[in-house]
CSV table of C-alpha atoms and ligand atoms in Angstrom, one decimal:
chain,number,residue,atom,x,y,z
A,180,MET,CA,-17.1,36.1,188.7
A,181,ILE,CA,-18.6,38.5,185.7
A,182,ARG,CA,-21.2,41.2,186.4
A,183,ILE,CA,-24.0,42.2,184.0
A,184,HIS,CA,-25.6,45.4,184.6
A,185,ILE,CA,-28.4,46.4,181.8
A,186,LEU,CA,-28.2,50.0,181.3
A,187,GLY,CA,-31.0,50.6,178.9
A,188,SER,CA,-33.5,47.8,178.0
A,189,ALA,CA,-35.4,49.5,175.2
A,190,ALA,CA,-35.0,49.4,171.5
A,191,GLY,CA,-34.2,52.6,169.3
A,192,GLY,CA,-36.5,55.5,170.5
A,193,GLY,CA,-36.5,54.3,174.0
A,194,LEU,CA,-39.9,54.0,176.4
A,195,PRO,CA,-41.4,56.5,175.7
A,196,GLN,CA,-40.3,57.5,172.5
A,197,TRP,CA,-40.8,61.3,171.7
A,198,ASN,CA,-43.2,60.9,168.8
A,199,CYS,CA,-45.0,58.0,169.6
A,200,ALA,CA,-48.5,57.7,171.6
A,201,CYS,CA,-49.3,54.1,171.6
A,202,VAL,CA,-50.3,52.6,174.7
A,203,ASN,CA,-47.2,51.7,176.3
A,204,CYS,CA,-45.8,55.1,175.7
A,205,VAL,CA,-48.6,56.9,177.2
A,206,ALA,CA,-48.1,55.0,180.1
A,207,ALA,CA,-44.8,55.8,180.7
A,208,ARG,CA,-45.3,59.4,180.5
A,209,ALA,CA,-48.4,59.0,183.0
A,210,GLY,CA,-45.9,57.3,185.2
A,211,LYS,CA,-47.9,54.1,185.0
A,212,ILE,CA,-45.1,52.3,183.8
A,213,ASP,CA,-41.2,52.7,184.1
A,214,ARG,CA,-39.6,54.8,181.7
A,215,GLN,CA,-36.6,53.0,179.7
A,216,THR,CA,-33.4,53.9,178.0
A,217,GLN,CA,-32.3,52.8,174.7
A,218,SER,CA,-30.2,49.3,174.6
A,219,SER,CA,-26.5,49.0,176.4
A,220,ILE,CA,-25.3,46.4,178.8
A,221,ALA,CA,-22.3,46.9,180.8
A,222,ILE,CA,-20.4,43.7,181.5
A,223,GLY,CA,-17.1,43.8,184.2
A,224,ALA,CA,-15.1,41.2,185.7
A,225,SER,CA,-15.0,41.5,189.6
A,226,SER,CA,-11.2,42.7,189.7
A,227,GLU,CA,-9.0,45.3,191.3
A,228,GLU,CA,-8.5,46.9,187.8
A,229,PHE,CA,-10.2,50.5,187.5
A,230,GLN,CA,-10.9,50.3,183.7
A,231,ASN,CA,-12.9,47.1,184.1
A,232,TRP,CA,-15.6,47.7,182.3
A,233,TRP,CA,-17.1,47.0,178.7
A,234,LEU,CA,-20.2,48.3,177.3
A,235,ILE,CA,-22.1,46.0,175.0
A,236,ASN,CA,-23.6,48.9,172.4
A,237,ALA,CA,-23.3,52.5,172.9
A,238,SER,CA,-27.0,54.2,172.7
A,239,PRO,CA,-27.6,57.9,172.7
A,240,ASP,CA,-28.5,57.9,176.2
A,241,LEU,CA,-25.2,56.5,177.2
A,242,PRO,CA,-24.2,59.9,179.4
A,243,ARG,CA,-27.6,59.8,181.1
A,244,GLN,CA,-26.8,56.0,181.8
A,245,ILE,CA,-23.2,56.6,183.4
A,246,GLU,CA,-24.9,59.2,185.7
A,247,THR,CA,-27.0,56.6,187.2
A,248,ALA,CA,-24.7,53.9,187.6
A,249,PRO,CA,-21.6,55.3,190.4
A,250,TRP,CA,-19.4,52.6,189.4
A,251,LEU,CA,-19.1,53.8,185.4
A,252,GLN,CA,-18.0,57.4,186.9
A,253,PRO,CA,-14.5,58.7,187.0
A,254,ARG,CA,-12.3,58.3,189.9
A,255,ARG,CA,-12.1,61.3,192.0
A,256,ASP,CA,-8.2,61.7,192.2
A,257,ALA,CA,-7.8,62.6,188.7
A,258,PHE,CA,-10.1,65.2,186.6
A,259,ARG,CA,-10.3,63.2,183.5
A,260,ASN,CA,-10.7,59.5,183.5
A,261,SER,CA,-13.3,56.6,183.2
A,262,PRO,CA,-13.8,53.1,184.1
A,263,ILE,CA,-15.1,52.1,180.8
A,264,ALA,CA,-12.5,50.0,178.9
A,265,GLY,CA,-13.9,50.1,175.4
A,266,VAL,CA,-17.3,48.9,173.5
A,267,LEU,CA,-18.5,46.0,171.6
A,268,LEU,CA,-20.9,46.5,168.9
A,269,THR,CA,-23.4,44.1,167.8
A,270,ASN,CA,-23.9,46.1,164.4
A,271,ALA,CA,-24.1,49.5,163.1
A,272,ASP,CA,-27.5,50.4,164.3
A,273,ILE,CA,-27.6,54.2,165.1
A,274,ASP,CA,-29.2,53.2,168.5
A,275,HIS,CA,-26.2,51.1,169.2
A,276,ALA,CA,-23.5,53.4,167.6
A,277,LEU,CA,-24.1,57.1,168.5
A,278,GLY,CA,-23.2,56.7,172.2
A,279,LEU,CA,-19.8,56.5,170.5
A,280,LEU,CA,-20.0,60.1,169.5
A,281,LEU,CA,-21.0,61.0,172.9
A,282,LEU,CA,-17.6,59.8,174.4
A,283,ARG,CA,-15.9,62.2,172.0
A,284,GLN,CA,-14.0,63.9,174.9
A,285,GLN,CA,-11.8,60.4,175.8
A,286,GLU,CA,-8.3,61.1,175.7
A,287,LYS,CA,-7.2,58.0,174.3
A,288,PRO,CA,-8.7,56.5,171.0
A,289,LEU,CA,-11.9,54.6,172.1
A,290,VAL,CA,-11.4,51.1,171.8
A,291,VAL,CA,-14.2,49.2,169.7
A,292,TYR,CA,-14.6,45.7,168.8
A,293,ALA,CA,-16.7,45.2,165.8
A,294,THR,CA,-17.0,42.9,162.7
A,295,ASP,CA,-15.5,44.5,159.5
A,296,GLU,CA,-19.1,45.2,158.2
A,297,THR,CA,-20.1,47.2,161.0
A,298,ARG,CA,-17.0,49.1,160.8
A,299,ALA,CA,-17.3,49.7,157.0
A,300,ALA,CA,-21.1,50.8,158.1
A,301,LEU,CA,-20.1,53.2,160.7
A,302,ALA,CA,-17.2,55.4,158.6
A,303,TRP,CA,-19.1,58.5,158.8
A,304,LEU,CA,-18.6,58.1,162.3
A,305,ASP,CA,-15.3,56.9,162.3
A,306,ARG,CA,-14.6,60.1,160.2
A,307,THR,CA,-16.2,62.4,162.8
A,308,LEU,CA,-14.4,61.0,165.9
A,309,THR,CA,-11.1,61.5,164.1
A,310,ARG,CA,-10.9,65.1,165.0
A,311,PHE,CA,-11.7,64.3,168.8
A,312,CYS,CA,-10.5,60.9,170.2
A,313,GLY,CA,-10.7,58.7,167.3
A,314,ILE,CA,-11.4,54.8,167.2
A,315,GLU,CA,-8.9,51.9,167.9
A,316,TRP,CA,-10.8,49.5,166.0
A,317,ARG,CA,-10.4,45.4,167.0
A,318,LYS,CA,-11.5,42.6,165.0
A,319,VAL,CA,-13.9,40.2,166.8
A,320,SER,CA,-13.4,36.5,166.7
A,321,SER,CA,-15.5,33.6,166.5
A,322,ASP,CA,-12.8,31.7,169.3
A,323,PHE,CA,-12.6,33.0,172.5
A,324,GLN,CA,-10.3,35.8,173.4
A,325,ARG,CA,-9.4,37.8,176.3
A,326,LEU,CA,-11.4,40.9,177.2
A,327,ASN,CA,-9.9,41.8,180.5
A,328,GLY,CA,-9.4,40.7,183.9
A,329,SER,CA,-10.8,37.2,184.1
A,330,ILE,CA,-13.5,37.6,181.3
A,331,GLY,CA,-13.1,35.5,177.8
A,332,PHE,CA,-15.7,36.6,174.7
A,333,ARG,CA,-16.3,35.4,171.2
A,334,ALA,CA,-18.7,36.8,168.7
A,335,ILE,CA,-21.8,35.0,167.1
A,336,ASP,CA,-22.1,35.6,163.5
A,337,LEU,CA,-25.7,36.3,162.7
A,338,PRO,CA,-27.2,37.6,159.3
A,339,GLN,CA,-26.9,41.6,159.8
A,340,SER,CA,-25.6,41.6,163.5
A,341,VAL,CA,-23.4,39.4,165.8
A,342,ALA,CA,-24.2,38.0,169.3
A,343,PHE,CA,-21.3,38.0,172.0
A,344,GLN,CA,-20.6,34.9,174.3
A,345,PHE,CA,-19.1,35.7,177.6
A,346,LEU,CA,-16.7,33.2,179.6
A,347,ASP,CA,-15.8,33.7,183.2
A,348,GLU,CA,-12.7,31.9,183.2
A,349,ALA,CA,-13.0,31.2,187.0
A,350,SER,CA,-16.1,29.2,187.0
A,351,ASN,CA,-16.4,28.4,183.4
A,352,ARG,CA,-19.9,29.8,183.4
A,353,LEU,CA,-21.0,31.7,180.0
A,354,ALA,CA,-23.6,34.2,179.3
A,355,LEU,CA,-25.1,34.8,175.6
A,356,VAL,CA,-25.8,38.4,174.8
A,357,ALA,CA,-27.9,38.8,171.6
A,358,PRO,CA,-29.7,41.8,171.4
A,359,ALA,CA,-30.1,42.2,167.9
A,360,VAL,CA,-31.4,38.6,166.0
A,361,SER,CA,-33.0,38.1,162.6
A,362,LYS,CA,-32.6,34.4,162.5
A,363,LEU,CA,-32.1,31.2,164.9
A,364,THR,CA,-28.8,29.8,163.3
A,365,HIS,CA,-27.1,26.7,164.3
A,366,ASP,CA,-24.2,28.6,166.1
A,367,LEU,CA,-26.7,30.6,168.2
A,368,SER,CA,-28.7,27.6,169.2
A,369,GLN,CA,-25.0,25.9,170.3
A,370,ALA,CA,-24.2,28.8,172.2
A,371,SER,CA,-27.5,29.4,174.1
A,372,ALA,CA,-27.4,25.4,174.9
A,373,ASP,CA,-24.3,25.7,177.1
A,374,SER,CA,-24.8,29.2,178.6
A,375,ASP,CA,-26.3,30.0,182.2
A,376,VAL,CA,-27.6,33.4,181.1
A,377,ILE,CA,-29.3,34.5,177.8
A,378,LEU,CA,-30.2,37.8,177.1
A,379,PHE,CA,-32.2,37.9,174.0
A,380,ASP,CA,-33.7,40.2,171.5
A,381,GLY,CA,-36.9,41.0,172.3
A,382,THR,CA,-37.7,44.0,170.3
A,383,PHE,CA,-41.3,42.9,168.7
A,384,TRP,CA,-43.8,40.4,170.1
A,385,SER,CA,-45.6,40.1,166.7
A,386,ASP,CA,-44.1,40.4,163.0
A,387,ASP,CA,-46.8,43.0,162.2
A,388,GLU,CA,-46.6,45.0,165.5
A,389,LEU,CA,-45.3,48.4,163.9
A,390,ALA,CA,-47.8,48.5,161.3
A,391,ALA,CA,-50.5,48.8,164.4
A,392,VAL,CA,-49.1,52.1,165.1
A,393,ARG,CA,-47.5,53.5,161.6
A,394,PRO,CA,-49.5,52.1,158.6
A,395,GLY,CA,-47.1,50.5,155.9
A,396,ALA,CA,-44.2,50.1,158.3
A,397,ARG,CA,-41.8,47.3,158.0
A,398,SER,CA,-42.5,43.9,159.8
A,399,ALA,CA,-40.2,42.7,162.4
A,400,ARG,CA,-38.5,40.4,160.0
A,401,GLN,CA,-37.7,43.0,157.3
A,402,MET,CA,-36.0,44.8,160.0
A,403,HIS,CA,-34.0,42.1,160.9
A,404,HIS,CA,-35.6,41.1,164.3
A,405,LEU,CA,-36.9,37.7,164.9
A,406,PRO,CA,-40.3,38.4,166.8
A,407,ILE,CA,-41.2,36.7,170.1
A,408,ARG,CA,-44.2,34.9,169.1
A,409,GLY,CA,-43.8,32.3,166.2
A,410,GLY,CA,-40.0,33.5,166.4
A,411,SER,CA,-38.0,33.1,169.8
A,412,LEU,CA,-40.3,32.5,172.5
A,413,ASP,CA,-40.6,28.4,171.8
A,414,PHE,CA,-36.4,28.5,171.6
A,415,LEU,CA,-36.1,30.3,174.7
A,416,ARG,CA,-38.6,28.5,176.6
A,417,GLN,CA,-37.1,25.4,175.9
A,418,SER,CA,-33.5,26.7,176.4
A,419,PRO,CA,-31.8,25.2,179.7
A,420,ALA,CA,-30.4,28.7,180.9
A,421,ARG,CA,-30.7,29.3,184.4
A,422,ARG,CA,-31.8,33.0,183.4
A,423,LYS,CA,-33.5,34.0,180.0
A,424,ILE,CA,-33.9,37.7,179.8
A,425,TYR,CA,-35.7,39.5,176.8
A,426,THR,CA,-34.1,43.0,176.2
A,427,HIS,CA,-33.9,45.3,173.5
A,428,ILE,CA,-37.6,46.0,173.8
A,429,ASN,CA,-39.5,48.5,171.3
A,430,ASN,CA,-41.8,50.6,172.8
A,431,THR,CA,-44.8,49.1,171.2
A,432,ASN,CA,-44.3,45.5,172.7
A,433,PRO,CA,-47.0,44.5,174.8
A,434,ILE,CA,-44.4,42.8,177.3
A,435,VAL,CA,-43.7,46.0,178.9
A,436,MET,CA,-47.0,46.5,180.4
A,437,PRO,CA,-47.3,44.2,183.4
A,438,GLY,CA,-50.4,42.4,183.7
A,439,SER,CA,-50.8,42.0,179.9
A,440,PRO,CA,-51.4,38.6,178.3
A,441,GLU,CA,-48.2,38.3,176.6
A,442,ARG,CA,-46.1,39.3,179.6
A,443,ALA,CA,-48.1,36.3,181.6
A,444,GLU,CA,-47.1,34.1,178.9
A,445,LEU,CA,-43.4,35.1,179.4
A,446,GLU,CA,-43.6,34.4,183.0
A,447,GLN,CA,-45.1,31.0,182.6
A,448,ALA,CA,-42.6,30.3,180.0
A,449,GLY,CA,-39.8,31.3,182.8
A,450,ILE,CA,-38.4,34.2,180.9
A,451,GLU,CA,-37.9,37.7,182.6
A,452,VAL,CA,-38.3,41.2,180.6
A,453,ALA,CA,-35.1,43.5,181.3
A,454,ARG,CA,-35.7,46.8,182.7
A,455,ASP,CA,-33.0,49.2,183.3
A,456,GLY,CA,-30.6,48.9,186.1
A,457,LEU,CA,-31.3,45.1,186.2
A,458,GLU,CA,-28.1,43.5,187.5
A,459,MET,CA,-26.8,39.8,187.5
A,460,VAL,CA,-23.8,38.3,188.6
A,461,LEU,CA,-22.6,35.0,186.3
B,240,ZN,ZN1,-31.3,48.5,168.2
B,241,ZN,ZN1,-44.8,54.2,171.8
């Protein structure tokens, strides 16, 4: 059995974002919709092993996320320890990697799985952490490799990022975690076709969404995020997965507002919107 726990469901900046007064950020500050921290997912096997949890991306909100998740906190029988075994990075985005710096008090080197491109792009962070715990880099592979317990995982190459597919070796069930998707590739389609659960990039509803709050802003596609409308919506609608969930959601995205027509469209399509603390079992 694999447990998947959404620590943070928002894209970079979170909800609300410190300098943003869009409709959603104003509503979150007013307590009308729930605040959401930045994108990170914890995955663990139900095993006796203590160091059982892996993080998919490490956001700047990680210390706060750990404090809201008792199973990610240290055991009380020793002063310094953590049930977090390591981190898997989908890309080198600041909102996915900055959390690594915040784990610098770690005693042993931090175990981080990433592509060579992501590792190269994070050379600055690697150098900074050398003065602390350092990083033990591990390569990702397109073939399944053992993560721990009964979890296998593999990376699906995408332009500018990877998605991860997790296999529960006990039940043979699969989960696809793809919080940064710029293109629906053949490999990604295949992986989603046989996955039981799909967590998918829901950064933007529309391609021109950001320009409405910041004139001259790049489009979703220029920022390597496939928008939902005209992008991933039909793909997910048609997917046979038991649960399909948008995550890594930007604060400007109308799907975070309950009752919005965009949210209703997702509900009709059988697609959920992630929120901090959402948990599922594979
Ligand atoms: Zn991101
Ligand atoms: Zn906003």
